Amino acid sequence: MIEAIVFDVDDTIYDQQQPFKNAVNRVVPLVTEEDMNQLYIRFRYHSDENFPKVMAREWTLEYMRAQRISQSLIDLDYPQITEEDGLLFQKVYEDELDNICMHEEVKRTLDYLKEKNVPMGIITNGPTDHQYKKVKQLRLEDWVSSDRVIISQATGFQKPEIEIFKLAEKTFGFTAENTLYVGDSFENDVVGSKKSDWHSLWFNHRERALPSGEQAIFDMELTSFDQLLETIQTIF
């Protein structure tokens, strides 16, 4: 029986593609509208792939941020941009993130869970200051207490590592078999939560295909924000 729920942040609580798109249009205007979604997916891939190098102090955070947009453009056969332009993109992207807001269907879902007194938590990958800024901008602490927010860099672990889910169980006071994790990334959110014996909801609103060689190990899959509240109401 599911008794608690934990959410990812990026592209789960809010639409992360819009600030990304705004930054691309300003800094790399040659990118076409048709390529924007695939470029965003590659950007998320390189973020997840290279952030462990920052955690291990092999790369600086600034270098990783410049490289992820540059490599994403190369993947789609766009010209390579300079490290300077990569850092400019990051600055514009961060400025755009100052304007993020919670998706209305997520707000309705969190309101419902709060009304039902369902215990909630957050696990998000990324730099501590950067991710906590999003938590504040999205006003997540209106629904989730600050002691139930885990940011990967502050822990030394990151999704999909089992350790960060086990840390959440201990910190939040949740048990694996009674906890549902909701996130948009199959590799980080579904694989990580299932390896940790949690229930998993793949919030696949980008309608990504399963990664090659992977099985549909999630308990539930949603492909639209509009499905979120009604699905959560069937659980709690």
Short mmCIF file of C-alpha atoms in Angstrom, two decimals:
data_model
loop_
_atom_site.label_atom_id
_atom_site.label_comp_id
_atom_site.label_asym_id
_atom_site.label_seq_id
_atom_site.Cartn_x
_atom_site.Cartn_y
_atom_site.Cartn_z
CA MET A 1 0.00 0.00 0.00
CA ILE A 2 1.38 3.41 -0.97
CA GLU A 3 1.38 5.86 1.92
CA ALA A 4 3.89 8.57 0.87
CA ILE A 5 4.98 10.28 -2.34
CA VAL A 6 8.28 11.85 -3.42
CA PHE A 7 8.73 14.08 -6.47
CA ASP A 8 11.52 15.02 -8.83
CA VAL A 9 11.74 18.77 -9.65
CA ASP A 10 13.11 19.47 -13.13
CA ASP A 11 10.54 18.86 -15.86
CA THR A 12 8.23 17.25 -13.31
CA ILE A 13 7.10 20.11 -11.06
CA TYR A 14 7.52 22.68 -13.84
CA ASP A 15 8.05 22.72 -17.61
CA GLN A 16 11.83 22.95 -17.91
CA GLN A 17 11.80 23.17 -21.69
CA GLN A 18 10.35 26.69 -21.81
CA PRO A 19 13.26 28.50 -20.09
CA PHE A 20 15.67 26.32 -22.10
CA LYS A 21 13.92 27.27 -25.33
CA ASN A 22 13.99 30.97 -24.44
CA ALA A 23 17.74 30.80 -23.77
CA VAL A 24 18.44 28.91 -27.02
CA ASN A 25 16.46 31.44 -29.04
CA ARG A 26 18.49 34.28 -27.57
CA VAL A 27 21.98 32.76 -27.74
CA VAL A 28 21.81 30.19 -30.57
CA PRO A 29 19.05 31.54 -32.85
CA LEU A 30 19.96 29.23 -35.75
CA VAL A 31 18.29 26.29 -33.93
CA THR A 32 14.97 25.52 -35.58
CA GLU A 33 11.69 25.04 -33.76
CA GLU A 34 11.54 21.49 -35.10
CA ASP A 35 14.84 20.61 -33.41
CA MET A 36 14.10 22.25 -30.07
CA ASN A 37 12.60 19.22 -28.32
CA GLN A 38 15.39 16.88 -29.41
CA LEU A 39 18.01 19.45 -28.44
CA TYR A 40 16.44 19.71 -25.01
CA ILE A 41 16.50 15.91 -24.61
CA ARG A 42 20.20 15.83 -25.54
CA PHE A 43 20.85 18.69 -23.10
CA ARG A 44 19.24 16.70 -20.28
CA TYR A 45 21.24 13.63 -21.33
CA HIS A 46 24.57 15.47 -21.17
CA SER A 47 23.60 17.09 -17.86
CA ASP A 48 22.94 13.69 -16.29
CA GLU A 49 25.94 12.07 -17.97
CA ASN A 50 28.49 14.69 -16.89
CA PHE A 51 27.33 15.92 -13.50
CA PRO A 52 29.05 12.94 -11.80
CA LYS A 53 32.33 14.42 -13.08
CA VAL A 54 31.53 17.59 -11.17
CA MET A 55 30.70 15.56 -8.07
CA ALA A 56 34.05 13.77 -8.43
CA ARG A 57 35.80 17.13 -9.01
CA GLU A 58 37.07 16.01 -12.40
CA TRP A 59 35.27 18.93 -14.08
CA THR A 60 34.28 22.32 -12.74
CA LEU A 61 30.58 23.12 -12.72
CA GLU A 62 31.20 25.97 -15.17
CA TYR A 63 33.01 23.70 -17.64
CA MET A 64 30.24 21.08 -17.47
CA ARG A 65 27.59 23.71 -18.12
CA ALA A 66 29.43 25.05 -21.16
CA GLN A 67 30.07 21.56 -22.51
CA ARG A 68 26.51 20.24 -22.19
CA ILE A 69 24.96 22.81 -24.54
CA SER A 70 27.93 22.66 -26.93
CA GLN A 71 27.81 18.87 -27.17
CA SER A 72 24.02 18.89 -27.54
CA LEU A 73 24.30 21.19 -30.55
CA ILE A 74 26.99 18.97 -32.10
CA ASP A 75 24.72 15.93 -31.62
CA LEU A 76 22.16 17.60 -33.88
CA ASP A 77 24.78 18.65 -36.46
CA TYR A 78 24.85 22.33 -35.47
CA PRO A 79 28.19 24.15 -35.41
CA GLN A 80 30.20 23.92 -32.20
CA ILE A 81 29.96 27.01 -30.04
CA THR A 82 32.76 28.49 -27.96
CA GLU A 83 33.07 27.93 -24.23
CA GLU A 84 32.34 31.64 -23.83
CA ASP A 85 29.05 31.26 -25.70
CA GLY A 86 28.28 28.17 -23.64
CA LEU A 87 28.67 30.16 -20.45
CA LEU A 88 26.58 32.98 -21.92
CA PHE A 89 23.86 30.44 -22.64
CA GLN A 90 24.04 29.27 -19.01
CA LYS A 91 23.67 32.83 -17.73
CA VAL A 92 20.63 33.50 -19.91
CA TYR A 93 19.18 30.10 -18.97
CA GLU A 94 19.57 30.89 -15.27
CA ASP A 95 17.91 34.27 -15.79
CA GLU A 96 15.00 32.49 -17.46
CA LEU A 97 14.79 30.03 -14.55
CA ASP A 98 14.04 33.00 -12.29
CA ASN A 99 10.65 33.11 -14.00
CA ILE A 100 9.68 29.45 -13.68
CA CYS A 101 6.31 28.62 -12.20
CA MET A 102 4.66 25.40 -11.11
CA HIS A 103 2.46 23.73 -13.69
CA GLU A 104 -1.17 24.27 -12.72
CA GLU A 105 -1.98 20.54 -12.73
CA VAL A 106 0.95 19.89 -10.38
CA LYS A 107 -0.34 22.59 -8.04
CA ARG A 108 -3.78 21.00 -8.02
CA THR A 109 -2.19 17.64 -7.27
CA LEU A 110 -0.07 18.99 -4.40
CA ASP A 111 -3.11 20.77 -2.96
CA TYR A 112 -5.03 17.49 -3.04
CA LEU A 113 -2.21 15.58 -1.35
CA LYS A 114 -1.85 18.25 1.34
CA GLU A 115 -5.59 18.16 2.00
CA LYS A 116 -5.39 14.38 2.38
CA ASN A 117 -2.37 14.72 4.73
CA VAL A 118 -0.24 12.52 2.48
CA PRO A 119 3.46 12.75 3.47
CA MET A 120 5.50 14.29 0.63
CA GLY A 121 9.19 14.75 -0.19
CA ILE A 122 11.57 15.95 -2.92
CA ILE A 123 14.71 14.34 -4.38
CA THR A 124 16.44 16.33 -7.12
CA ASN A 125 19.79 16.02 -8.85
CA GLY A 126 22.02 19.04 -9.34
CA PRO A 127 24.06 21.77 -7.64
CA THR A 128 22.77 22.63 -4.19
CA ASP A 129 22.38 26.40 -4.58
CA HIS A 130 20.92 26.11 -8.08
CA GLN A 131 18.30 23.53 -7.14
CA TYR A 132 17.37 25.17 -3.83
CA LYS A 133 16.76 28.40 -5.73
CA LYS A 134 14.20 26.52 -7.83
CA VAL A 135 12.58 25.09 -4.69
CA LYS A 136 12.13 28.65 -3.40
CA GLN A 137 10.99 30.04 -6.77
CA LEU A 138 8.36 27.30 -7.07
CA ARG A 139 7.30 27.81 -3.42
CA LEU A 140 7.55 24.07 -2.87
CA GLU A 141 7.85 24.56 0.87
CA ASP A 142 4.15 25.49 0.88
CA TRP A 143 3.56 21.74 0.44
CA VAL A 144 6.82 19.99 1.39
CA SER A 145 8.69 20.80 4.59
CA SER A 146 12.32 21.87 4.14
CA ASP A 147 13.59 18.78 6.02
CA ARG A 148 12.05 16.59 3.31
CA VAL A 149 14.00 18.14 0.42
CA ILE A 150 17.14 16.32 -0.74
CA ILE A 151 19.50 17.83 -3.34
CA SER A 152 22.12 15.48 -4.74
CA GLN A 153 25.24 17.64 -4.48
CA ALA A 154 24.65 18.17 -0.76
CA THR A 155 24.60 14.41 -0.16
CA GLY A 156 27.47 13.09 -2.30
CA PHE A 157 25.00 10.77 -4.06
CA GLN A 158 22.70 11.26 -7.01
CA LYS A 159 19.85 9.48 -8.76
CA PRO A 160 19.81 6.68 -9.89
CA GLU A 161 22.15 5.61 -7.06
CA ILE A 162 20.35 3.57 -4.43
CA GLU A 163 22.10 5.50 -1.67
CA ILE A 164 20.14 8.71 -2.27
CA PHE A 165 16.82 6.87 -2.06
CA LYS A 166 17.90 5.08 1.12
CA LEU A 167 18.99 8.43 2.57
CA ALA A 168 15.53 9.78 1.77
CA GLU A 169 13.87 6.86 3.55
CA LYS A 170 15.92 7.55 6.67
CA THR A 171 15.59 11.34 6.52
CA PHE A 172 11.89 11.46 5.64
CA GLY A 173 10.86 8.51 7.79
CA PHE A 174 9.38 6.67 4.77
CA THR A 175 9.53 2.95 3.96
CA ALA A 176 10.42 1.72 0.48
CA GLU A 177 7.41 -0.53 -0.05
CA ASN A 178 5.03 2.28 0.93
CA THR A 179 6.59 5.10 -1.12
CA LEU A 180 5.89 6.27 -4.68
CA TYR A 181 8.45 8.25 -6.68
CA VAL A 182 7.28 10.55 -9.50
CA GLY A 183 9.77 11.76 -12.11
CA ASP A 184 10.26 12.37 -15.83
CA SER A 185 13.61 10.60 -16.33
CA PHE A 186 13.50 6.86 -16.96
CA GLU A 187 17.22 6.43 -16.26
CA ASN A 188 17.34 8.49 -13.06
CA ASP A 189 13.85 8.34 -11.61
CA VAL A 190 12.38 5.01 -12.68
CA VAL A 191 15.56 2.92 -12.53
CA GLY A 192 16.72 4.55 -9.30
CA SER A 193 13.44 4.18 -7.45
CA LYS A 194 12.79 0.61 -8.62
CA LYS A 195 16.33 -0.51 -7.71
CA SER A 196 15.55 0.88 -4.25
CA ASP A 197 12.30 -1.13 -4.03
CA TRP A 198 10.08 1.94 -4.28
CA HIS A 199 6.97 2.23 -6.41
CA SER A 200 7.59 4.27 -9.56
CA LEU A 201 5.47 6.58 -11.70
CA TRP A 202 7.20 7.53 -14.95
CA PHE A 203 5.93 11.03 -15.73
CA ASN A 204 6.70 10.68 -19.42
CA HIS A 205 4.99 13.83 -20.68
CA ARG A 206 7.75 14.21 -23.32
CA GLU A 207 6.67 10.79 -24.65
CA ARG A 208 10.20 9.44 -24.78
CA ALA A 209 10.80 5.90 -25.96
CA LEU A 210 12.20 3.38 -23.52
CA PRO A 211 16.00 3.42 -23.63
CA SER A 212 17.43 0.61 -25.73
CA GLY A 213 17.57 -2.67 -23.86
CA GLU A 214 15.44 -1.46 -20.94
CA GLN A 215 12.23 -3.05 -19.69
CA ALA A 216 9.05 -1.23 -18.65
CA ILE A 217 9.76 -1.67 -14.95
CA PHE A 218 7.70 1.31 -13.76
CA ASP A 219 4.38 0.75 -11.96
CA MET A 220 2.59 3.53 -13.86
CA GLU A 221 3.26 5.78 -16.84
CA LEU A 222 1.64 9.13 -17.62
CA THR A 223 2.09 11.04 -20.86
CA SER A 224 0.34 14.29 -19.95
CA PHE A 225 0.16 16.77 -17.08
CA ASP A 226 -3.63 16.50 -17.37
CA GLN A 227 -3.46 12.86 -16.22
CA LEU A 228 -1.59 13.60 -12.99
CA LEU A 229 -4.33 14.57 -10.53
CA GLU A 230 -6.81 11.91 -11.57
CA THR A 231 -4.10 9.23 -11.29
CA ILE A 232 -2.99 10.38 -7.85
CA GLN A 233 -6.61 10.42 -6.70
CA THR A 234 -6.87 6.70 -7.51
CA ILE A 235 -3.89 6.03 -5.23
CA PHE A 236 -4.66 8.20 -2.21
#
